[in-house]
């Protein structure tokens, strides 16, 4: 397997839509405001439709119909708007069948959405300062590399699963490296650079399976998505062959104030919200 082939394949993927790119860039500047975000959304008809669909989903329980983009933006938050923009302009990433992971069409999207909801809830219990919307976007993006690796893993999935079973490898990341000399976090990083993602989101994509190696300033966010990812898999919402085939970093607990009861209640809440919003999100 030649790594250059993978990088070339990534560069052939469409870039993010102009509105998604502008939203992400805007969010990096400290003085962005709701009005600027709303204006970008309003100029993109498809994005407007998706944003209104999300804000009016039963999961948010608004009880009345929101028709104005600026109200939707102030309600959902800027990072979540960016998440919606990313997902709706990259169907080849989120909505394709992941043959190499034995995952069906849409499974990556569901796993990403559940990870995003879980990460957002967990962020509220962090011992460090974390923005819940940032955790949500990180959850949406963390596994983008799978869409790329999938085609190269196809045909090797059974071998990888056997390697897991016989404990020849420790986790699925190691199995990917064994087969392809790279893994979905590294491929995701290349795609993330192609998409011009901001640094903190690149850190999530690159290190969500080894959060201790993330740059210090983004580490708490990466641990948050790491735990959100694990929670999504515990719900049985993974991407096929690799579900529950990763280790939870033992020091994860140091980053959160979560006892067993709290964990249970987050676990239940996250599931409820996921069930209500999954159909309405991408449509
Ligand atoms: Fe992953
Ligand atoms: Fe994941």
PDB file of C-alpha atoms and ligand atoms in Angstrom:
ATOM      1  CA  UNK A   1       0.000   0.000   0.000  1.00  0.00           C
ATOM      2  CA  UNK A   2       1.439   3.338  -1.045  1.00  0.00           C
ATOM      3  CA  UNK A   3       0.624   6.219   1.287  1.00  0.00           C
ATOM      4  CA  UNK A   4       0.931   8.598  -1.627  1.00  0.00           C
ATOM      5  CA  UNK A   5      -2.114   6.916  -3.220  1.00  0.00           C
ATOM      6  CA  UNK A   6      -4.161   7.659  -0.123  1.00  0.00           C
ATOM      7  CA  UNK A   7      -3.033  11.258  -0.001  1.00  0.00           C
ATOM      8  CA  UNK A   8      -3.816  11.627  -3.702  1.00  0.00           C
ATOM      9  CA  UNK A   9      -7.297  10.168  -3.151  1.00  0.00           C
ATOM     10  CA  UNK A  10      -7.911  12.652  -0.347  1.00  0.00           C
ATOM     11  CA  UNK A  11      -6.891  15.583  -2.515  1.00  0.00           C
ATOM     12  CA  UNK A  12      -9.415  14.454  -5.112  1.00  0.00           C
ATOM     13  CA  UNK A  13     -12.271  14.794  -2.600  1.00  0.00           C
ATOM     14  CA  UNK A  14     -14.243  17.980  -2.968  1.00  0.00           C
ATOM     15  CA  UNK A  15     -13.198  20.787  -0.683  1.00  0.00           C
ATOM     16  CA  UNK A  16     -15.637  22.037   1.916  1.00  0.00           C
ATOM     17  CA  UNK A  17     -18.365  24.284   0.549  1.00  0.00           C
ATOM     18  CA  UNK A  18     -17.535  28.013   0.544  1.00  0.00           C
ATOM     19  CA  UNK A  19     -20.035  28.625   3.348  1.00  0.00           C
ATOM     20  CA  UNK A  20     -18.628  25.838   5.542  1.00  0.00           C
ATOM     21  CA  UNK A  21     -15.100  27.166   5.024  1.00  0.00           C
ATOM     22  CA  UNK A  22     -16.167  30.739   5.792  1.00  0.00           C
ATOM     23  CA  UNK A  23     -18.034  29.599   8.911  1.00  0.00           C
ATOM     24  CA  UNK A  24     -15.029  27.732  10.262  1.00  0.00           C
ATOM     25  CA  UNK A  25     -12.737  30.683   9.518  1.00  0.00           C
ATOM     26  CA  UNK A  26     -15.166  33.068  11.185  1.00  0.00           C
ATOM     27  CA  UNK A  27     -15.337  30.922  14.312  1.00  0.00           C
ATOM     28  CA  UNK A  28     -11.570  31.178  14.713  1.00  0.00           C
ATOM     29  CA  UNK A  29     -11.747  34.924  15.068  1.00  0.00           C
ATOM     30  CA  UNK A  30     -12.547  36.061  18.616  1.00  0.00           C
ATOM     31  CA  UNK A  31     -14.979  38.769  17.510  1.00  0.00           C
ATOM     32  CA  UNK A  32     -17.334  36.766  15.327  1.00  0.00           C
ATOM     33  CA  UNK A  33     -20.994  37.359  16.068  1.00  0.00           C
ATOM     34  CA  UNK A  34     -24.320  35.695  15.375  1.00  0.00           C
ATOM     35  CA  UNK A  35     -25.220  38.209  12.691  1.00  0.00           C
ATOM     36  CA  UNK A  36     -22.160  37.379  10.588  1.00  0.00           C
ATOM     37  CA  UNK A  37     -22.865  33.662  10.913  1.00  0.00           C
ATOM     38  CA  UNK A  38     -26.514  34.174  10.018  1.00  0.00           C
ATOM     39  CA  UNK A  39     -25.577  36.155   6.913  1.00  0.00           C
ATOM     40  CA  UNK A  40     -23.371  33.330   5.603  1.00  0.00           C
ATOM     41  CA  UNK A  41     -26.157  30.806   6.172  1.00  0.00           C
ATOM     42  CA  UNK A  42     -28.776  33.016   4.515  1.00  0.00           C
ATOM     43  CA  UNK A  43     -26.763  33.253   1.314  1.00  0.00           C
ATOM     44  CA  UNK A  44     -26.688  29.448   1.011  1.00  0.00           C
ATOM     45  CA  UNK A  45     -30.134  28.067   0.263  1.00  0.00           C
ATOM     46  CA  UNK A  46     -29.370  24.409   0.944  1.00  0.00           C
ATOM     47  CA  UNK A  47     -27.655  25.247   4.222  1.00  0.00           C
ATOM     48  CA  UNK A  48     -30.566  27.460   5.295  1.00  0.00           C
ATOM     49  CA  UNK A  49     -32.937  24.557   4.697  1.00  0.00           C
ATOM     50  CA  UNK A  50     -30.771  22.190   6.739  1.00  0.00           C
ATOM     51  CA  UNK A  51     -30.336  24.618   9.621  1.00  0.00           C
ATOM     52  CA  UNK A  52     -34.078  25.249   9.866  1.00  0.00           C
ATOM     53  CA  UNK A  53     -34.737  21.524   9.728  1.00  0.00           C
ATOM     54  CA  UNK A  54     -32.405  20.933  12.668  1.00  0.00           C
ATOM     55  CA  UNK A  55     -33.695  23.761  14.841  1.00  0.00           C
ATOM     56  CA  UNK A  56     -37.264  22.643  14.268  1.00  0.00           C
ATOM     57  CA  UNK A  57     -36.499  19.011  15.081  1.00  0.00           C
ATOM     58  CA  UNK A  58     -38.516  17.652  17.999  1.00  0.00           C
ATOM     59  CA  UNK A  59     -35.259  17.019  19.880  1.00  0.00           C
ATOM     60  CA  UNK A  60     -35.001  20.712  20.647  1.00  0.00           C
ATOM     61  CA  UNK A  61     -38.530  20.894  21.954  1.00  0.00           C
ATOM     62  CA  UNK A  62     -39.001  24.521  20.974  1.00  0.00           C
ATOM     63  CA  UNK A  63     -42.757  24.142  20.739  1.00  0.00           C
ATOM     64  CA  UNK A  64     -42.983  26.717  17.974  1.00  0.00           C
ATOM     65  CA  UNK A  65     -41.741  26.836  14.407  1.00  0.00           C
ATOM     66  CA  UNK A  66     -38.555  28.845  13.788  1.00  0.00           C
ATOM     67  CA  UNK A  67     -38.426  30.395  10.331  1.00  0.00           C
ATOM     68  CA  UNK A  68     -35.713  33.002  10.798  1.00  0.00           C
ATOM     69  CA  UNK A  69     -32.098  32.065  10.251  1.00  0.00           C
ATOM     70  CA  UNK A  70     -30.792  34.476  12.873  1.00  0.00           C
ATOM     71  CA  UNK A  71     -33.097  33.010  15.527  1.00  0.00           C
ATOM     72  CA  UNK A  72     -31.963  29.529  14.485  1.00  0.00           C
ATOM     73  CA  UNK A  73     -28.310  30.552  14.725  1.00  0.00           C
ATOM     74  CA  UNK A  74     -28.664  32.138  18.142  1.00  0.00           C
ATOM     75  CA  UNK A  75     -30.496  29.066  19.357  1.00  0.00           C
ATOM     76  CA  UNK A  76     -28.166  26.403  17.931  1.00  0.00           C
ATOM     77  CA  UNK A  77     -24.868  28.214  18.463  1.00  0.00           C
ATOM     78  CA  UNK A  78     -22.160  28.980  15.964  1.00  0.00           C
ATOM     79  CA  UNK A  79     -20.167  25.746  16.230  1.00  0.00           C
ATOM     80  CA  UNK A  80     -23.198  23.613  15.706  1.00  0.00           C
ATOM     81  CA  UNK A  81     -24.069  25.605  12.604  1.00  0.00           C
ATOM     82  CA  UNK A  82     -20.575  24.876  11.321  1.00  0.00           C
ATOM     83  CA  UNK A  83     -21.132  21.164  12.039  1.00  0.00           C
ATOM     84  CA  UNK A  84     -24.325  21.190  10.027  1.00  0.00           C
ATOM     85  CA  UNK A  85     -22.574  23.014   7.184  1.00  0.00           C
ATOM     86  CA  UNK A  86     -19.759  20.447   7.111  1.00  0.00           C
ATOM     87  CA  UNK A  87     -22.045  17.441   7.145  1.00  0.00           C
ATOM     88  CA  UNK A  88     -24.395  18.739   4.495  1.00  0.00           C
ATOM     89  CA  UNK A  89     -21.668  19.591   1.995  1.00  0.00           C
ATOM     90  CA  UNK A  90     -19.703  16.353   2.312  1.00  0.00           C
ATOM     91  CA  UNK A  91     -22.117  13.520   1.504  1.00  0.00           C
ATOM     92  CA  UNK A  92     -19.241  11.488   0.009  1.00  0.00           C
ATOM     93  CA  UNK A  93     -17.729  11.416   3.485  1.00  0.00           C
ATOM     94  CA  UNK A  94     -20.788  10.972   5.673  1.00  0.00           C
ATOM     95  CA  UNK A  95     -23.211   9.148   3.505  1.00  0.00           C
ATOM     96  CA  UNK A  96     -21.209   6.516   1.678  1.00  0.00           C
ATOM     97  CA  UNK A  97     -21.004   2.836   2.466  1.00  0.00           C
ATOM     98  CA  UNK A  98     -17.809   2.058   4.387  1.00  0.00           C
ATOM     99  CA  UNK A  99     -16.992  -1.255   2.799  1.00  0.00           C
ATOM    100  CA  UNK A 100     -13.668  -1.667   4.604  1.00  0.00           C
ATOM    101  CA  UNK A 101     -15.424  -1.369   7.970  1.00  0.00           C
ATOM    102  CA  UNK A 102     -18.416  -3.478   6.925  1.00  0.00           C
ATOM    103  CA  UNK A 103     -20.555  -0.411   7.661  1.00  0.00           C
ATOM    104  CA  UNK A 104     -23.648   0.562   5.741  1.00  0.00           C
ATOM    105  CA  UNK A 105     -24.449   3.870   4.141  1.00  0.00           C
ATOM    106  CA  UNK A 106     -25.287   6.440   6.793  1.00  0.00           C
ATOM    107  CA  UNK A 107     -23.609   4.589   9.664  1.00  0.00           C
ATOM    108  CA  UNK A 108     -20.677   7.006   9.821  1.00  0.00           C
ATOM    109  CA  UNK A 109     -23.126   9.880   9.974  1.00  0.00           C
ATOM    110  CA  UNK A 110     -25.078   8.286  12.826  1.00  0.00           C
ATOM    111  CA  UNK A 111     -21.913   7.445  14.736  1.00  0.00           C
ATOM    112  CA  UNK A 112     -20.618  11.003  14.237  1.00  0.00           C
ATOM    113  CA  UNK A 113     -23.904  12.555  15.358  1.00  0.00           C
ATOM    114  CA  UNK A 114     -24.148  10.396  18.484  1.00  0.00           C
ATOM    115  CA  UNK A 115     -20.488  11.107  19.314  1.00  0.00           C
ATOM    116  CA  UNK A 116     -21.184  14.835  18.837  1.00  0.00           C
ATOM    117  CA  UNK A 117     -24.219  14.819  21.156  1.00  0.00           C
ATOM    118  CA  UNK A 118     -22.349  12.770  23.777  1.00  0.00           C
ATOM    119  CA  UNK A 119     -19.242  14.994  23.567  1.00  0.00           C
ATOM    120  CA  UNK A 120     -21.365  18.119  23.982  1.00  0.00           C
ATOM    121  CA  UNK A 121     -22.989  16.697  27.138  1.00  0.00           C
ATOM    122  CA  UNK A 122     -19.674  15.465  28.533  1.00  0.00           C
ATOM    123  CA  UNK A 123     -18.043  18.876  27.914  1.00  0.00           C
ATOM    124  CA  UNK A 124     -20.293  20.336  30.615  1.00  0.00           C
ATOM    125  CA  UNK A 125     -18.594  18.043  33.154  1.00  0.00           C
ATOM    126  CA  UNK A 126     -15.011  18.811  32.169  1.00  0.00           C
ATOM    127  CA  UNK A 127     -12.567  19.879  34.879  1.00  0.00           C
ATOM    128  CA  UNK A 128     -11.055  22.238  32.274  1.00  0.00           C
ATOM    129  CA  UNK A 129     -12.809  25.007  30.453  1.00  0.00           C
ATOM    130  CA  UNK A 130     -14.490  23.591  27.358  1.00  0.00           C
ATOM    131  CA  UNK A 131     -17.006  24.993  24.935  1.00  0.00           C
ATOM    132  CA  UNK A 132     -19.771  22.426  24.412  1.00  0.00           C
ATOM    133  CA  UNK A 133     -20.375  23.521  20.813  1.00  0.00           C
ATOM    134  CA  UNK A 134     -16.727  22.940  19.993  1.00  0.00           C
ATOM    135  CA  UNK A 135     -17.001  19.419  21.404  1.00  0.00           C
ATOM    136  CA  UNK A 136     -20.065  18.866  19.213  1.00  0.00           C
ATOM    137  CA  UNK A 137     -18.211  19.891  16.036  1.00  0.00           C
ATOM    138  CA  UNK A 138     -15.259  17.735  17.080  1.00  0.00           C
ATOM    139  CA  UNK A 139     -17.623  14.783  17.395  1.00  0.00           C
ATOM    140  CA  UNK A 140     -19.034  15.420  13.923  1.00  0.00           C
ATOM    141  CA  UNK A 141     -15.532  15.440  12.431  1.00  0.00           C
ATOM    142  CA  UNK A 142     -13.496  12.934  14.445  1.00  0.00           C
ATOM    143  CA  UNK A 143     -13.796   9.910  12.113  1.00  0.00           C
ATOM    144  CA  UNK A 144     -13.695  11.615   8.674  1.00  0.00           C
ATOM    145  CA  UNK A 145     -10.595   9.572   7.839  1.00  0.00           C
ATOM    146  CA  UNK A 146     -12.664   6.378   7.706  1.00  0.00           C
ATOM    147  CA  UNK A 147     -14.336   7.505   4.511  1.00  0.00           C
ATOM    148  CA  UNK A 148     -10.902   7.566   2.914  1.00  0.00           C
ATOM    149  CA  UNK A 149      -9.392   4.385   4.372  1.00  0.00           C
ATOM    150  CA  UNK A 150     -12.488   2.315   3.772  1.00  0.00           C
ATOM    151  CA  UNK A 151     -11.794   1.626   0.104  1.00  0.00           C
ATOM    152  CA  UNK A 152      -8.245   0.477   0.890  1.00  0.00           C
ATOM    153  CA  UNK A 153      -9.347  -1.735   3.768  1.00  0.00           C
ATOM    154  CA  UNK A 154     -11.986  -3.409   1.648  1.00  0.00           C
ATOM    155  CA  UNK A 155     -11.121  -7.081   1.236  1.00  0.00           C
ATOM    156  CA  UNK A 156      -8.955  -7.045   4.373  1.00  0.00           C
ATOM    157  CA  UNK A 157     -11.692  -6.533   6.950  1.00  0.00           C
ATOM    158  CA  UNK A 158     -11.912 -10.215   7.904  1.00  0.00           C
ATOM    159  CA  UNK A 159      -8.142 -10.486   8.300  1.00  0.00           C
ATOM    160  CA  UNK A 160      -8.222  -7.429  10.536  1.00  0.00           C
ATOM    161  CA  UNK A 161     -11.045  -8.818  12.653  1.00  0.00           C
ATOM    162  CA  UNK A 162      -9.117 -12.073  13.079  1.00  0.00           C
ATOM    163  CA  UNK A 163      -6.018 -10.136  14.088  1.00  0.00           C
ATOM    164  CA  UNK A 164      -8.153  -8.400  16.722  1.00  0.00           C
ATOM    165  CA  UNK A 165      -9.589 -11.683  17.956  1.00  0.00           C
ATOM    166  CA  UNK A 166      -6.229 -13.393  18.272  1.00  0.00           C
ATOM    167  CA  UNK A 167      -4.922 -10.308  20.059  1.00  0.00           C
ATOM    168  CA  UNK A 168      -2.153  -9.968  17.513  1.00  0.00           C
ATOM    169  CA  UNK A 169      -2.963  -6.278  17.595  1.00  0.00           C
ATOM    170  CA  UNK A 170      -4.154  -4.185  20.494  1.00  0.00           C
ATOM    171  CA  UNK A 171      -6.850  -2.135  18.846  1.00  0.00           C
ATOM    172  CA  UNK A 172      -8.349  -1.333  15.459  1.00  0.00           C
ATOM    173  CA  UNK A 173      -5.995   1.585  14.864  1.00  0.00           C
ATOM    174  CA  UNK A 174      -3.078  -0.850  15.120  1.00  0.00           C
ATOM    175  CA  UNK A 175      -4.902  -3.244  12.787  1.00  0.00           C
ATOM    176  CA  UNK A 176      -5.298  -0.470  10.211  1.00  0.00           C
ATOM    177  CA  UNK A 177      -1.612   0.345  10.496  1.00  0.00           C
ATOM    178  CA  UNK A 178      -0.724  -3.308  10.047  1.00  0.00           C
ATOM    179  CA  UNK A 179      -2.700  -3.489   6.813  1.00  0.00           C
ATOM    180  CA  UNK A 180      -2.068  -0.032   5.364  1.00  0.00           C
ATOM    181  CA  UNK A 181       0.823   1.541   7.291  1.00  0.00           C
ATOM    182  CA  UNK A 182      -1.535   4.338   8.214  1.00  0.00           C
ATOM    183  CA  UNK A 183      -4.783   4.678  10.177  1.00  0.00           C
ATOM    184  CA  UNK A 184      -8.028   6.630   9.992  1.00  0.00           C
ATOM    185  CA  UNK A 185      -6.823   9.347  12.353  1.00  0.00           C
ATOM    186  CA  UNK A 186      -3.822  10.075  10.150  1.00  0.00           C
ATOM    187  CA  UNK A 187      -5.880   9.956   6.937  1.00  0.00           C
ATOM    188  CA  UNK A 188      -8.432  12.203   8.654  1.00  0.00           C
ATOM    189  CA  UNK A 189      -5.698  14.702   9.434  1.00  0.00           C
ATOM    190  CA  UNK A 190      -4.769  14.880   5.736  1.00  0.00           C
ATOM    191  CA  UNK A 191      -8.423  15.404   4.804  1.00  0.00           C
ATOM    192  CA  UNK A 192      -8.752  17.960   7.615  1.00  0.00           C
ATOM    193  CA  UNK A 193      -5.813  19.921   6.207  1.00  0.00           C
ATOM    194  CA  UNK A 194      -7.386  19.700   2.737  1.00  0.00           C
ATOM    195  CA  UNK A 195     -10.521  21.171   4.314  1.00  0.00           C
ATOM    196  CA  UNK A 196      -8.574  23.896   6.157  1.00  0.00           C
ATOM    197  CA  UNK A 197      -9.966  22.867   9.526  1.00  0.00           C
ATOM    198  CA  UNK A 198      -8.865  24.973  12.497  1.00  0.00           C
ATOM    199  CA  UNK A 199      -6.105  23.637  14.711  1.00  0.00           C
ATOM    200  CA  UNK A 200      -8.250  22.425  17.626  1.00  0.00           C
ATOM    201  CA  UNK A 201     -10.432  20.333  15.308  1.00  0.00           C
ATOM    202  CA  UNK A 202      -7.378  18.906  13.543  1.00  0.00           C
ATOM    203  CA  UNK A 203      -6.132  17.858  16.987  1.00  0.00           C
ATOM    204  CA  UNK A 204      -9.420  16.030  17.624  1.00  0.00           C
ATOM    205  CA  UNK A 205      -9.268  14.218  14.282  1.00  0.00           C
ATOM    206  CA  UNK A 206      -5.598  13.287  14.682  1.00  0.00           C
ATOM    207  CA  UNK A 207      -5.591  12.230  18.336  1.00  0.00           C
ATOM    208  CA  UNK A 208      -9.054  10.976  19.240  1.00  0.00           C
ATOM    209  CA  UNK A 209      -7.610   7.490  19.849  1.00  0.00           C
ATOM    210  CA  UNK A 210      -4.465   8.718  21.667  1.00  0.00           C
ATOM    211  CA  UNK A 211      -5.620  11.925  23.385  1.00  0.00           C
ATOM    212  CA  UNK A 212      -2.508  12.099  25.580  1.00  0.00           C
ATOM    213  CA  UNK A 213      -0.482  12.952  22.480  1.00  0.00           C
ATOM    214  CA  UNK A 214      -2.623  15.956  21.523  1.00  0.00           C
ATOM    215  CA  UNK A 215      -1.061  19.395  21.950  1.00  0.00           C
ATOM    216  CA  UNK A 216      -1.539  20.521  25.546  1.00  0.00           C
ATOM    217  CA  UNK A 217      -3.824  23.459  24.697  1.00  0.00           C
ATOM    218  CA  UNK A 218      -6.341  21.188  22.921  1.00  0.00           C
ATOM    219  CA  UNK A 219      -5.972  18.080  25.059  1.00  0.00           C
ATOM    220  CA  UNK A 220      -9.103  18.534  27.182  1.00  0.00           C
ATOM    221  CA  UNK A 221     -11.214  18.859  24.036  1.00  0.00           C
ATOM    222  CA  UNK A 222      -9.636  15.739  22.545  1.00  0.00           C
ATOM    223  CA  UNK A 223     -10.294  13.718  25.751  1.00  0.00           C
ATOM    224  CA  UNK A 224     -13.880  14.917  25.620  1.00  0.00           C
ATOM    225  CA  UNK A 225     -14.447  13.573  22.087  1.00  0.00           C
ATOM    226  CA  UNK A 226     -12.462  10.441  23.016  1.00  0.00           C
ATOM    227  CA  UNK A 227     -15.016   9.729  25.751  1.00  0.00           C
ATOM    228  CA  UNK A 228     -17.965  10.787  23.569  1.00  0.00           C
ATOM    229  CA  UNK A 229     -16.763   8.346  20.905  1.00  0.00           C
ATOM    230  CA  UNK A 230     -16.568   5.539  23.478  1.00  0.00           C
ATOM    231  CA  UNK A 231     -20.079   6.350  24.688  1.00  0.00           C
ATOM    232  CA  UNK A 232     -21.457   6.204  21.142  1.00  0.00           C
ATOM    233  CA  UNK A 233     -19.884   2.771  20.697  1.00  0.00           C
ATOM    234  CA  UNK A 234     -21.284   1.595  24.036  1.00  0.00           C
ATOM    235  CA  UNK A 235     -24.670   2.486  22.599  1.00  0.00           C
ATOM    236  CA  UNK A 236     -23.870   0.095  19.752  1.00  0.00           C
ATOM    237  CA  UNK A 237     -23.694   2.972  17.290  1.00  0.00           C
ATOM    238  CA  UNK A 238     -20.313   2.513  15.658  1.00  0.00           C
ATOM    239  CA  UNK A 239     -19.155   1.933  12.132  1.00  0.00           C
ATOM    240  CA  UNK A 240     -19.300  -1.853  11.841  1.00  0.00           C
ATOM    241  CA  UNK A 241     -16.145  -3.929  12.240  1.00  0.00           C
ATOM    242  CA  UNK A 242     -14.264  -1.553  14.531  1.00  0.00           C
ATOM    243  CA  UNK A 243     -17.037  -0.915  17.061  1.00  0.00           C
ATOM    244  CA  UNK A 244     -15.718  -1.307  20.639  1.00  0.00           C
ATOM    245  CA  UNK A 245     -12.311  -2.315  19.288  1.00  0.00           C
ATOM    246  CA  UNK A 246     -10.502   0.621  20.869  1.00  0.00           C
ATOM    247  CA  UNK A 247      -9.093   1.240  24.326  1.00  0.00           C
ATOM    248  CA  UNK A 248     -10.300   4.032  26.580  1.00  0.00           C
ATOM    249  CA  UNK A 249      -7.217   5.966  27.732  1.00  0.00           C
ATOM    250  CA  UNK A 250      -6.969   5.267  31.484  1.00  0.00           C
ATOM    251  CA  UNK A 251      -6.322   8.924  32.406  1.00  0.00           C
ATOM    252  CA  UNK A 252      -9.578  10.063  30.739  1.00  0.00           C
ATOM    253  CA  UNK A 253     -11.307  10.175  34.129  1.00  0.00           C
ATOM    254  CA  UNK A 254      -8.926  12.906  35.342  1.00  0.00           C
ATOM    255  CA  UNK A 255     -10.445  15.327  32.864  1.00  0.00           C
ATOM    256  CA  UNK A 256     -14.052  15.027  34.026  1.00  0.00           C
ATOM    257  CA  UNK A 257     -16.150  15.251  37.178  1.00  0.00           C
ATOM    258  CA  UNK A 258     -18.417  12.346  36.370  1.00  0.00           C
ATOM    259  CA  UNK A 259     -19.446   9.702  38.903  1.00  0.00           C
ATOM    260  CA  UNK A 260     -21.235   6.526  37.923  1.00  0.00           C
ATOM    261  CA  UNK A 261     -24.750   7.941  38.391  1.00  0.00           C
ATOM    262  CA  UNK A 262     -23.945  11.026  36.326  1.00  0.00           C
ATOM    263  CA  UNK A 263     -22.459   8.835  33.620  1.00  0.00           C
ATOM    264  CA  UNK A 264     -25.625   6.735  33.551  1.00  0.00           C
ATOM    265  CA  UNK A 265     -27.851   9.765  33.287  1.00  0.00           C
ATOM    266  CA  UNK A 266     -25.738  11.356  30.526  1.00  0.00           C
ATOM    267  CA  UNK A 267     -25.799   7.996  28.775  1.00  0.00           C
ATOM    268  CA  UNK A 268     -29.613   7.904  28.797  1.00  0.00           C
ATOM    269  CA  UNK A 269     -30.103  11.574  27.849  1.00  0.00           C
ATOM    270  CA  UNK A 270     -27.718  11.273  24.943  1.00  0.00           C
ATOM    271  CA  UNK A 271     -29.615   8.297  23.564  1.00  0.00           C
ATOM    272  CA  UNK A 272     -32.951  10.102  23.784  1.00  0.00           C
ATOM    273  CA  UNK A 273     -31.671  13.140  21.984  1.00  0.00           C
ATOM    274  CA  UNK A 274     -29.991  11.023  19.327  1.00  0.00           C
ATOM    275  CA  UNK A 275     -33.179   9.065  18.616  1.00  0.00           C
ATOM    276  CA  UNK A 276     -35.138  12.273  18.168  1.00  0.00           C
ATOM    277  CA  UNK A 277     -32.667  14.151  16.019  1.00  0.00           C
ATOM    278  CA  UNK A 278     -31.045  11.550  13.792  1.00  0.00           C
ATOM    279  CA  UNK A 279     -33.785  11.489  11.194  1.00  0.00           C
ATOM    280  CA  UNK A 280     -34.090  15.236  10.998  1.00  0.00           C
ATOM    281  CA  UNK A 281     -30.441  16.105  10.709  1.00  0.00           C
ATOM    282  CA  UNK A 282     -29.354  15.249   7.184  1.00  0.00           C
ATOM    283  CA  UNK A 283     -32.724  14.214   5.888  1.00  0.00           C
TER     284      UNK A 283
HETATM  285 FE1  LIG B   1     -11.961   6.834  15.306  1.00  0.00          FE
HETATM  286 FE1  LIG B   2     -15.507   7.190  16.309  1.00  0.00          FE
END
